[in-house]
Each structure stands twice: as C-alpha cells, then as structure tokens.
Amino acid sequence: MTDRARVNDHAPIANAPSGAQPRDMAPASRPAATPDRTLHMIGNAHLDVVWLWPWQEGYQEARATFASALDRMDEYPDFVFTCDQMVLLSWVEEQDPEMFARIQERVAEGRWVNVGGWWVEPDCNTPMGESFARQGLYGQRYLQSRFGKIASVGMNVDPFGHSASLPQILRGQRMDSYCFLRPGPHEGDLDETLFHWESADGSRVLAYRIPFEYCSPPGDVSGQTEKSLAQLDRALGEMMVFYGVGNHGGGPTKANIESIHRYDRMGSFGRMTMSSPRAYFDEMLSRGEGFLDALTVRRDDLQHHAPGCYSSHSGIKSWQRRAQHAALSAERWAVIDTALTGADYPRDDLERAWKQILFNQFHDILPGSAIEPSYDDARDQLGEAVAISKRIITRAHNRIARRIDIPLDEATQPVVVFNPHPWPVSVDVDMQYGAQRNGVRIVDHEGTPVVSQATQSTATTGDLSRGAVTFRADVPALGYALYRMLPGPALPTGTGLSVAEDGTVIENAHVRLELDPQTGDVVSLLDKASGVDPLAGTRGQPRTAVCDDPTDTWGHRVISYAWPGAAMTLDRIVVRETGPLRSRVRVEKSWGASTLVEEYLLAHDAPAVRVDVTIDWREKAHLLKLRFPVGLDDPSATYEIPYGTIQRPVDGAEEPAQSWVDLTGTVDGAAAGLTVIATTKHGWDVSPAGSAGGETPSIGITAVRSPVYSWHDPRLLDPEGVYSFQDQGIQRFSLELVPHAGDWRAAQPTRRAAVLGAPVRAQLESFHDGDLPPRGSFADDGASAVMVTAVKGSEDVPASGPADLIVRAVETRGEAASAHLDLPLVGRTIDADFRPHQVRTFRVPLDPKGDIVEVDLLEWALGEQPA
C-alpha cells in the first residue's frame, strides 16, 4: 500500500503519442553497448478491494481498471496485462458481461494473464490453513470455469508477511512459483531475488521477491526501473520489473508503455520486453538443474513487515475466526445430512458464506489497516457467513435428532449434544432450561448420572422461569450423544476439586493453580503428574503491561511490543462457582478508565486451566500485553502457523500465531513447559530473561492495541486533531494454560485450540421413535498425530447421486506418522502415511463400490487435468 494517486487512463497524457507506434524490436536495433540482460516488464494494476475506500468503490474501480487495460491492448499489440484476485473478475463478470467477454478473448490469445489463483490477496499469516485451501479452491475453479485455464503462478504482492506453510498450499493448488514484495531487503535476512521456498513437508516453489514496488507512477518508467535494478540480483540476467498505477487500480498508462518502447530501443537498461510472471519463471526453469540447484533454499516464513497488524482491530480477528469455525462446522453437518437423509448438499449457500469469509481476509481488512467504516461492512458480511452456517447446522442437527430413538419418559427432558470435531471430546456443556424451580440433574442415555452443577442463567427475569446447568458430556467423534435432564438438584459427588475461600488456590487431581492475593496474578501452575511447576520462581514478575503505543496502525518498523509497562491494579477476587464439576474464580483489574476481567475455570478432571477474558478498553494510543512468565532454563519457542508449527527465537520479537504458543525448557534438568492457547489473538512474543520488564522468560499476548484508524507512519498526527481510535469498548476471548512435561506435543494444543474455538452444541429434544442409536459417530481421526481439518461435500457433482465426501487431514506434530481415518458415515476407512506437516485430501464416494481417490486442494485427482 504505497500512497499513489489513481490516474484516469482515458484522459490525454501530455506528449504521449496516440495509438501504438511501429518499432524495430530486433536485437540489432539496440546499441552494441546495451547491457546483456532481459527485463520482463510486468504490466499490472494492484487493486486494494478495500483500504482507504469501501468495497463499493473497489467494485467500480475493477471495471474502470479493466477497461483501461483492454484499451491499452487495442492500442499496443505487444502489451501484456497480469491480473490477480479472482474476486475482481467476478465483479466485472456480473456488472459488465460485454467487458468480461473481451477479457476472455484476451486470455485466449495469451495477452491477459491471470495469476495468483486466489479469491483475494489475503493476510498470509492469521487465516486458518483451511482458509488458504479455500482461497485457491474457489479462485482456481473460477478461472477454470470461465477461461478453461487455471493460474500456475502464485502472487501476493501486498500482504505484510508470508507463512512458512504456503509452499505446500500453492503446490496443492497446482502453482509452482510465487511472487511477493514483502519483507523488503531492509526487513529481514533474505538477500536473494530468486530462490526456492520450501515448507516443512518438503513442498517447494520458485519464489521471486519483487524489487522496489509492484506499482509505479503514471509516467516514464525509468525511475521505477532504476530503483528495481538497485535491489535486484543482476547476476540472474533475467529479471522482472513491475509497473502500472496501483492500490486504487488504474494499471499501465500510455506514458508507461511508450517509455518502455523508447528505453528498449535505446538499450538503456537492457532488453525490455512486455511479459508475464509465467514467462519469466519458464525462462528460469528452462536453465536446467545446474542453475536451479545453485539457488538458495529458504525453509522459513517470510517476515516481518507491519507486526502491529497481528493485533490491530480485535473485532475483525474475532469475527473472522468465528466465521471460519462456523463454515467448517456447517460443511461437516451438511454432508452428514446429505449422506443420512439424501438432502441436497447446500453447495451454493456454503460457497456464498466462504466467499464472504475469504473476501474479508483481504490484506487491508483482516490486518486492521482499513478505514473505520469498512469494518461495518466486514461485520455485516461475516455475519452473513455465520448466519448461513448456523442455519445449515441447525437444520442438519434437527434432521439427525428427529431420527434418534428417544423413548418416552415424562419425568425427563432429552438433550442432544453435537460434537463438530472428528475426534471424541469430553467437555463441560452450559445448558439453559425452563420451569424447574428446584434445579435439574443430568443422566446419560442409560440413566447413569453425569457430573453436573447449577450455574447462573443468562436470563435475569427474577421469576425463576429460566435456569442453567453445566454438565460433563462425553461425545463421540464428529457425532452426537443423548442425555436426559431430570428435575431436582444433582446428588453430592466427590471429585477432588477444591477452591480456597479467597479464591487464590484452585486444584484438582491434575493441576494446582495459585493466584497472588495482592495482584491477582497466576504465580503457580503445578503439573501434579510430573511434579513440575513451569511458573515456579516467577512471583513478582509482570503479568499485565499497559504501555503508551506511539506506533501507527500497521506497526511499521516495529520489532517488538514486549515493552515494560504499568501493571493493572487488582480490584477484587471473587469465587463465582464451586461444585463437583468445576470451579470459577473471577479476578477484576483496572488501569485508567479500562478494566480487565479474567475468570479462571478449572474442571474436576482437567489438566489445564481455562481463562475467559473480558476487556473494557478506554485508552487511546496504548496497548495491553498479557504476560505469562515461566521459570524454565534453556527455553525454546514453538508457534502454531496454518497447517503446521514453526520454531522461532526467544528474542521478544512480535510474531504471528494461529491459536497457540509454547515455551519448553527444563526445570531442575527435567523437560517441562507451558502452552498458552488463545481463541482470537494473533500477536505474540516470547521474551528472554531480563527483558519485557521481567527477570524470567515469558510468553506475551498483545491483547489490545488502540492506534488511530488507517494512520500510516511517517505522517504525524495533529495534537489538536480529532481522530477515531481502534478497539474502544468491550471484547471477549478465551485462553487455556496448559502445563506439561516433555514438549508441546504432549499437550495436543492444536486439538485443544479447535475445541476451545468451536464448542459443542446442545439442544433440547422431544420424544420419538427413530432408527439412530443414542450415541453416534460419523468420522473419527483417532485423536493422534494426524488431524482431520475438513469433512465436506465435493465441489464436483456426480452425474447421478449425491456429492462425494471430501476428507482432508494434516500431520500436526512435525513427525512422520501413519493415520487410520474411520468414516462410519459411509462405512469406509482411509489408511495413509503422512510426512511431517503434510496435508492430504481424499475423495470418498458415498457409493460403497466407488474407489477412494487422493485429490489435491482443488479436489481434482492428482496428475489429472480438470474437464
């Protein structure tokens, strides 16, 4: 996002000839002293679909920009236009079919080149792995359906960093190469222009860092070319230089093109040819193994640019994660409904939901860098995705529930609990009920009591017409379980769960949590099985830090937010729940006009502590770090990234993470650690001893930042100006604190994060006959190293019969593994070997006679061309 004005290509340009000019392109026409290199001039028009303008303006600008590109093709026979972001093509298709037909003609002749293959250029760090899979699923299939040709070059010119798992995703979407701009040469340890980028599973793409900029001023390209050459590895001989007015669209101008023709004749910079990224990469690949083997291999993510974007605008991060979970759950229940009842798979509805999600992962929406009004649109669009998903889920659950055999027992109220995860879960379920003044107790389908306790109702009518109970549900993998609610409170049950009167100690048979009565901070978290307390020796270390934040919305030039800051003040500690099932202690803190509430929940048999966090933030240009110090020696840090994990230095740098970060070291020589899981927070640091205001290593979460909307350094804010600041008001999220022996793998944090972010759903049910048993499972990955991430209907509809089942799984521990995936829904199993962090996808026919076929992320059989 450079601040460049859009140029109207239809306006006259001073001193620019009209129309294409004949010219001699033969090498002999250039001076003999012409530098011996070829510059592939890439004409493009990066368009931020939302940034300093709303999406409606981007919608119009797509049409104006594409009209300009088509006009340049009419005027200059050698002009080639490169286009990415498939949403732009879809916008033009629906508003101007005639223009779209012209684009199809230019694609067919090879002068309009579609690259990228994704619905938008998204933030490339914080979306789930499944979202990156869907960017290509919908983008590439759109290209195939409209042009008969998919993109083979990945391109994300404007995002602020790139996850280490992207090469595998790109290869799974049939792209062998990748163009990007950031990080620039000044922002990291990457020196090369052209290199191999390899993900942890071994997948590799040929990557090119765009020099200087992806867009240019509207006039002469000499400045753009000179600055590009200054950043290029000129030993390559062949180089790409991107030009064309961008950000608000516009594209290559007549003056751009005329200057390329002129400098090519003069030989000023070498041979300059109108080209495309595909042509450039083909040239590089044609040089053979010797050249390619000599290129650097990068096995890491590509960071850092604008680390403040991992935490800017908490709302969009929360809405996005909620919508992604909802859509994934809707797919699972929809395909189960299809297989069980023959109902139509709601493919169009799910596509509509996913495209709203994917659109709002755009790199100026999800990172929080767009103007304030655009987030009203984002909230509405993501709300639509959630609403679509909830309708699908509710319909499927009721169709399943009505088929469960539930014999009449007038003294009970049936409850069906649905588990959206393809592994069994044992979780506490909060259930609201009516008209039971003496409370209720819960039994399973066999009448065996389950652990439960009364909790506070969400209704406060005062007439006892509504009550609430929390009970333990053990639910099969991607399945359901029947329970019954009986009148009268649960009988006393001894579970070994206890809480001190003042709330400073909570413990069960597995863990013991201690809070400092003076500060409300966690000072001990003993893992009773190993006898190790990863927090030992951290009393008095900072847990909250409120800091003045002078950085802009993006966090440009930020290395770390692990700054010493003011601690929040403890207001009170309150015991909210005690019982056989769980205890809940509420810690209230404040600073300035802001408050922080942390509710610590410990279940009777849990090896981890859950923390429900509510922040009411009223500070401007400040940030809040939540910090978890550990008493570990020689710690190492592991972060969850899309479809994988990555180790990073313990240096306090602000880093992106999906849902969890782990710090593992030793205590008295024994391996131990702490995993912190968060539902909607993506900006983290792991700081060494002696930094971040503390004397021990620590994990930090940037819980909230409040910069001015769309404030771009180096502009200075007017001290007397009126501005709108982000993240004012209430926000909620949840954490889990998981102590462990050994390393993070023992904690299974990826699965724990999924359950924390996407809870089970319970519904009241009636009595009826049915053909389904009281407990059922439809898909089970075994809860081992290989985790199923998607169960959905195929995008390809068979000529007859329902859609096939698509099952995708990923290895989660960074180790080779064998998986046994059980699919009782269709009476099939999948046995497969996985490389570390490998993603594999299978198409399973609902017809039991059909063969299970491995497919790529586009759901096409490996090695086969789509029809």
PDB file of N, CA, C and O in Angstrom, residues 737-780:
ATOM      1  N   LEU A 737      -4.294 -22.391  29.747  1.00  0.00           N
ATOM      2  CA  LEU A 737      -2.931 -22.510  30.243  1.00  0.00           C
ATOM      3  C   LEU A 737      -2.677 -23.982  30.485  1.00  0.00           C
ATOM      4  O   LEU A 737      -3.331 -24.611  31.327  1.00  0.00           O
ATOM      5  N   VAL A 738      -1.728 -24.551  29.733  1.00  0.00           N
ATOM      6  CA  VAL A 738      -1.508 -25.994  29.751  1.00  0.00           C
ATOM      7  C   VAL A 738      -0.072 -26.270  30.188  1.00  0.00           C
ATOM      8  O   VAL A 738       0.870 -26.131  29.392  1.00  0.00           O
ATOM      9  N   PRO A 739       0.139 -26.654  31.445  1.00  0.00           N
ATOM     10  CA  PRO A 739       1.492 -27.066  31.851  1.00  0.00           C
ATOM     11  C   PRO A 739       1.758 -28.481  31.367  1.00  0.00           C
ATOM     12  O   PRO A 739       0.825 -29.288  31.225  1.00  0.00           O
ATOM     13  N   HIS A 740       2.996 -28.790  31.094  1.00  0.00           N
ATOM     14  CA  HIS A 740       3.282 -30.141  30.610  1.00  0.00           C
ATOM     15  C   HIS A 740       4.720 -30.539  30.899  1.00  0.00           C
ATOM     16  O   HIS A 740       5.619 -29.698  31.027  1.00  0.00           O
ATOM     17  N   ALA A 741       4.920 -31.831  30.991  1.00  0.00           N
ATOM     18  CA  ALA A 741       6.260 -32.403  30.956  1.00  0.00           C
ATOM     19  C   ALA A 741       6.603 -32.677  29.502  1.00  0.00           C
ATOM     20  O   ALA A 741       5.745 -32.619  28.618  1.00  0.00           O
ATOM     21  N   GLY A 742       7.851 -32.953  29.230  1.00  0.00           N
ATOM     22  CA  GLY A 742       8.241 -33.180  27.843  1.00  0.00           C
ATOM     23  C   GLY A 742       8.117 -31.910  27.046  1.00  0.00           C
ATOM     24  O   GLY A 742       8.472 -30.827  27.507  1.00  0.00           O
ATOM     25  N   ASP A 743       7.582 -32.010  25.803  1.00  0.00           N
ATOM     26  CA  ASP A 743       7.423 -30.813  24.994  1.00  0.00           C
ATOM     27  C   ASP A 743       5.943 -30.596  24.665  1.00  0.00           C
ATOM     28  O   ASP A 743       5.065 -31.270  25.187  1.00  0.00           O
ATOM     29  N   TRP A 744       5.680 -29.650  23.773  1.00  0.00           N
ATOM     30  CA  TRP A 744       4.311 -29.226  23.477  1.00  0.00           C
ATOM     31  C   TRP A 744       3.439 -30.333  22.902  1.00  0.00           C
ATOM     32  O   TRP A 744       2.205 -30.285  22.996  1.00  0.00           O
ATOM     33  N   ARG A 745       4.059 -31.343  22.311  1.00  0.00           N
ATOM     34  CA  ARG A 745       3.260 -32.394  21.671  1.00  0.00           C
ATOM     35  C   ARG A 745       2.378 -33.113  22.689  1.00  0.00           C
ATOM     36  O   ARG A 745       1.276 -33.566  22.361  1.00  0.00           O
ATOM     37  N   ALA A 746       2.876 -33.226  23.922  1.00  0.00           N
ATOM     38  CA  ALA A 746       2.097 -33.910  24.950  1.00  0.00           C
ATOM     39  C   ALA A 746       0.795 -33.193  25.240  1.00  0.00           C
ATOM     40  O   ALA A 746      -0.192 -33.809  25.668  1.00  0.00           O
ATOM     41  N   ALA A 747       0.746 -31.896  25.007  1.00  0.00           N
ATOM     42  CA  ALA A 747      -0.443 -31.107  25.323  1.00  0.00           C
ATOM     43  C   ALA A 747      -1.487 -31.134  24.222  1.00  0.00           C
ATOM     44  O   ALA A 747      -2.607 -30.668  24.434  1.00  0.00           O
ATOM     45  N   GLN A 748      -1.149 -31.634  23.036  1.00  0.00           N
ATOM     46  CA  GLN A 748      -2.043 -31.636  21.874  1.00  0.00           C
ATOM     47  C   GLN A 748      -2.708 -30.269  21.686  1.00  0.00           C
ATOM     48  O   GLN A 748      -3.942 -30.156  21.603  1.00  0.00           O
ATOM     49  N   PRO A 749      -1.922 -29.214  21.581  1.00  0.00           N
ATOM     50  CA  PRO A 749      -2.510 -27.870  21.583  1.00  0.00           C
ATOM     51  C   PRO A 749      -3.368 -27.555  20.362  1.00  0.00           C
ATOM     52  O   PRO A 749      -4.314 -26.771  20.469  1.00  0.00           O
ATOM     53  N   THR A 750      -3.061 -28.143  19.214  1.00  0.00           N
ATOM     54  CA  THR A 750      -3.858 -27.834  18.028  1.00  0.00           C
ATOM     55  C   THR A 750      -5.286 -28.334  18.197  1.00  0.00           C
ATOM     56  O   THR A 750      -6.249 -27.644  17.833  1.00  0.00           O
ATOM     57  N   ARG A 751      -5.444 -29.513  18.743  1.00  0.00           N
ATOM     58  CA  ARG A 751      -6.795 -30.023  19.000  1.00  0.00           C
ATOM     59  C   ARG A 751      -7.473 -29.227  20.121  1.00  0.00           C
ATOM     60  O   ARG A 751      -8.664 -28.914  20.040  1.00  0.00           O
ATOM     61  N   ARG A 752      -6.726 -28.931  21.176  1.00  0.00           N
ATOM     62  CA  ARG A 752      -7.310 -28.161  22.275  1.00  0.00           C
ATOM     63  C   ARG A 752      -7.802 -26.804  21.772  1.00  0.00           C
ATOM     64  O   ARG A 752      -8.856 -26.314  22.180  1.00  0.00           O
ATOM     65  N   ALA A 753      -7.013 -26.177  20.888  1.00  0.00           N
ATOM     66  CA  ALA A 753      -7.399 -24.871  20.353  1.00  0.00           C
ATOM     67  C   ALA A 753      -8.674 -24.975  19.529  1.00  0.00           C
ATOM     68  O   ALA A 753      -9.540 -24.083  19.586  1.00  0.00           O
ATOM     69  N   ALA A 754      -8.808 -26.052  18.766  1.00  0.00           N
ATOM     70  CA  ALA A 754     -10.012 -26.225  17.946  1.00  0.00           C
ATOM     71  C   ALA A 754     -11.245 -26.372  18.819  1.00  0.00           C
ATOM     72  O   ALA A 754     -12.302 -25.790  18.535  1.00  0.00           O
ATOM     73  N   VAL A 755     -11.151 -27.137  19.908  1.00  0.00           N
ATOM     74  CA  VAL A 755     -12.293 -27.333  20.791  1.00  0.00           C
ATOM     75  C   VAL A 755     -12.630 -26.046  21.536  1.00  0.00           C
ATOM     76  O   VAL A 755     -13.800 -25.705  21.726  1.00  0.00           O
ATOM     77  N   LEU A 756     -11.597 -25.296  21.950  1.00  0.00           N
ATOM     78  CA  LEU A 756     -11.834 -24.024  22.638  1.00  0.00           C
ATOM     79  C   LEU A 756     -12.509 -23.019  21.708  1.00  0.00           C
ATOM     80  O   LEU A 756     -13.398 -22.269  22.123  1.00  0.00           O
ATOM     81  N   GLY A 757     -12.099 -23.007  20.438  1.00  0.00           N
ATOM     82  CA  GLY A 757     -12.649 -22.048  19.487  1.00  0.00           C
ATOM     83  C   GLY A 757     -13.979 -22.443  18.893  1.00  0.00           C
ATOM     84  O   GLY A 757     -14.743 -21.573  18.445  1.00  0.00           O
ATOM     85  N   ALA A 758     -14.286 -23.729  18.865  1.00  0.00           N
ATOM     86  CA  ALA A 758     -15.537 -24.222  18.273  1.00  0.00           C
ATOM     87  C   ALA A 758     -16.177 -25.207  19.239  1.00  0.00           C
ATOM     88  O   ALA A 758     -15.978 -26.417  19.131  1.00  0.00           O
ATOM     89  N   PRO A 759     -16.941 -24.712  20.214  1.00  0.00           N
ATOM     90  CA  PRO A 759     -17.529 -25.594  21.235  1.00  0.00           C
ATOM     91  C   PRO A 759     -18.574 -26.534  20.650  1.00  0.00           C
ATOM     92  O   PRO A 759     -19.088 -26.341  19.543  1.00  0.00           O
ATOM     93  N   VAL A 760     -18.913 -27.559  21.443  1.00  0.00           N
ATOM     94  CA  VAL A 760     -20.024 -28.434  21.078  1.00  0.00           C
ATOM     95  C   VAL A 760     -21.324 -27.637  21.164  1.00  0.00           C
ATOM     96  O   VAL A 760     -21.376 -26.555  21.757  1.00  0.00           O
ATOM     97  N   ARG A 761     -22.375 -28.175  20.556  1.00  0.00           N
ATOM     98  CA  ARG A 761     -23.689 -27.534  20.610  1.00  0.00           C
ATOM     99  C   ARG A 761     -24.703 -28.508  21.211  1.00  0.00           C
ATOM    100  O   ARG A 761     -24.742 -29.683  20.824  1.00  0.00           O
ATOM    101  N   ALA A 762     -25.486 -28.009  22.178  1.00  0.00           N
ATOM    102  CA  ALA A 762     -26.520 -28.835  22.802  1.00  0.00           C
ATOM    103  C   ALA A 762     -27.883 -28.263  22.475  1.00  0.00           C
ATOM    104  O   ALA A 762     -28.061 -27.038  22.416  1.00  0.00           O
ATOM    105  N   GLN A 763     -28.863 -29.150  22.270  1.00  0.00           N
ATOM    106  CA  GLN A 763     -30.228 -28.692  22.025  1.00  0.00           C
ATOM    107  C   GLN A 763     -31.221 -29.579  22.766  1.00  0.00           C
ATOM    108  O   GLN A 763     -31.010 -30.791  22.923  1.00  0.00           O
ATOM    109  N   LEU A 764     -32.299 -28.973  23.230  1.00  0.00           N
ATOM    110  CA  LEU A 764     -33.397 -29.721  23.815  1.00  0.00           C
ATOM    111  C   LEU A 764     -34.104 -30.512  22.717  1.00  0.00           C
ATOM    112  O   LEU A 764     -34.218 -30.047  21.582  1.00  0.00           O
ATOM    113  N   GLU A 765     -34.593 -31.692  23.050  1.00  0.00           N
ATOM    114  CA  GLU A 765     -35.227 -32.543  22.042  1.00  0.00           C
ATOM    115  C   GLU A 765     -36.515 -33.145  22.620  1.00  0.00           C
ATOM    116  O   GLU A 765     -36.754 -33.098  23.842  1.00  0.00           O
ATOM    117  N   SER A 766     -37.318 -33.693  21.756  1.00  0.00           N
ATOM    118  CA  SER A 766     -38.587 -34.319  22.151  1.00  0.00           C
ATOM    119  C   SER A 766     -38.433 -35.836  22.123  1.00  0.00           C
ATOM    120  O   SER A 766     -37.387 -36.376  21.777  1.00  0.00           O
ATOM    121  N   PHE A 767     -39.524 -36.531  22.488  1.00  0.00           N
ATOM    122  CA  PHE A 767     -39.545 -37.996  22.475  1.00  0.00           C
ATOM    123  C   PHE A 767     -40.077 -38.480  21.129  1.00  0.00           C
ATOM    124  O   PHE A 767     -41.064 -37.956  20.614  1.00  0.00           O
ATOM    125  N   HIS A 768     -39.460 -39.527  20.576  1.00  0.00           N
ATOM    126  CA  HIS A 768     -39.937 -40.088  19.312  1.00  0.00           C
ATOM    127  C   HIS A 768     -39.171 -41.366  19.003  1.00  0.00           C
ATOM    128  O   HIS A 768     -38.083 -41.606  19.529  1.00  0.00           O
ATOM    129  N   ASP A 769     -39.745 -42.173  18.129  1.00  0.00           N
ATOM    130  CA  ASP A 769     -39.046 -43.354  17.620  1.00  0.00           C
ATOM    131  C   ASP A 769     -38.011 -42.899  16.600  1.00  0.00           C
ATOM    132  O   ASP A 769     -38.110 -41.807  16.016  1.00  0.00           O
ATOM    133  N   GLY A 770     -37.028 -43.743  16.352  1.00  0.00           N
ATOM    134  CA  GLY A 770     -36.030 -43.415  15.359  1.00  0.00           C
ATOM    135  C   GLY A 770     -35.149 -44.596  15.038  1.00  0.00           C
ATOM    136  O   GLY A 770     -35.157 -45.616  15.743  1.00  0.00           O
ATOM    137  N   ASP A 771     -34.396 -44.460  13.955  1.00  0.00           N
ATOM    138  CA  ASP A 771     -33.522 -45.543  13.531  1.00  0.00           C
ATOM    139  C   ASP A 771     -32.063 -45.307  13.913  1.00  0.00           C
ATOM    140  O   ASP A 771     -31.196 -46.092  13.547  1.00  0.00           O
ATOM    141  N   LEU A 772     -31.777 -44.208  14.644  1.00  0.00           N
ATOM    142  CA  LEU A 772     -30.409 -43.931  15.070  1.00  0.00           C
ATOM    143  C   LEU A 772     -30.255 -44.232  16.555  1.00  0.00           C
ATOM    144  O   LEU A 772     -31.179 -43.983  17.347  1.00  0.00           O
ATOM    145  N   PRO A 773     -29.099 -44.744  16.964  1.00  0.00           N
ATOM    146  CA  PRO A 773     -28.872 -45.065  18.380  1.00  0.00           C
ATOM    147  C   PRO A 773     -28.667 -43.790  19.199  1.00  0.00           C
ATOM    148  O   PRO A 773     -28.534 -42.696  18.641  1.00  0.00           O
ATOM    149  N   PRO A 774     -28.611 -43.903  20.531  1.00  0.00           N
ATOM    150  CA  PRO A 774     -28.465 -42.710  21.375  1.00  0.00           C
ATOM    151  C   PRO A 774     -27.097 -42.048  21.281  1.00  0.00           C
ATOM    152  O   PRO A 774     -26.956 -40.894  21.709  1.00  0.00           O
ATOM    153  N   ARG A 775     -26.129 -42.730  20.762  1.00  0.00           N
ATOM    154  CA  ARG A 775     -24.797 -42.157  20.540  1.00  0.00           C
ATOM    155  C   ARG A 775     -24.333 -42.560  19.143  1.00  0.00           C
ATOM    156  O   ARG A 775     -24.549 -43.703  18.729  1.00  0.00           O
ATOM    157  N   GLY A 776     -23.708 -41.635  18.438  1.00  0.00           N
ATOM    158  CA  GLY A 776     -23.253 -41.968  17.097  1.00  0.00           C
ATOM    159  C   GLY A 776     -22.054 -41.141  16.684  1.00  0.00           C
ATOM    160  O   GLY A 776     -21.880 -39.999  17.141  1.00  0.00           O
ATOM    161  N   SER A 777     -21.225 -41.720  15.824  1.00  0.00           N
ATOM    162  CA  SER A 777     -20.058 -41.032  15.277  1.00  0.00           C
ATOM    163  C   SER A 777     -20.076 -41.183  13.771  1.00  0.00           C
ATOM    164  O   SER A 777     -20.431 -42.241  13.239  1.00  0.00           O
ATOM    165  N   PHE A 778     -19.672 -40.124  13.067  1.00  0.00           N
ATOM    166  CA  PHE A 778     -19.692 -40.146  11.607  1.00  0.00           C
ATOM    167  C   PHE A 778     -18.296 -40.097  10.990  1.00  0.00           C
ATOM    168  O   PHE A 778     -18.128 -40.450   9.824  1.00  0.00           O
ATOM    169  N   ALA A 779     -17.300 -39.634  11.745  1.00  0.00           N
ATOM    170  CA  ALA A 779     -15.920 -39.605  11.253  1.00  0.00           C
ATOM    171  C   ALA A 779     -14.993 -39.484  12.443  1.00  0.00           C
ATOM    172  O   ALA A 779     -15.248 -38.696  13.360  1.00  0.00           O
ATOM    173  N   ASP A 780     -13.907 -40.258  12.432  1.00  0.00           N
ATOM    174  CA  ASP A 780     -13.010 -40.302  13.594  1.00  0.00           C
ATOM    175  C   ASP A 780     -11.570 -40.421  13.102  1.00  0.00           C
ATOM    176  O   ASP A 780     -11.224 -41.374  12.401  1.00  0.00           O
TER     177      ASP A 780
END
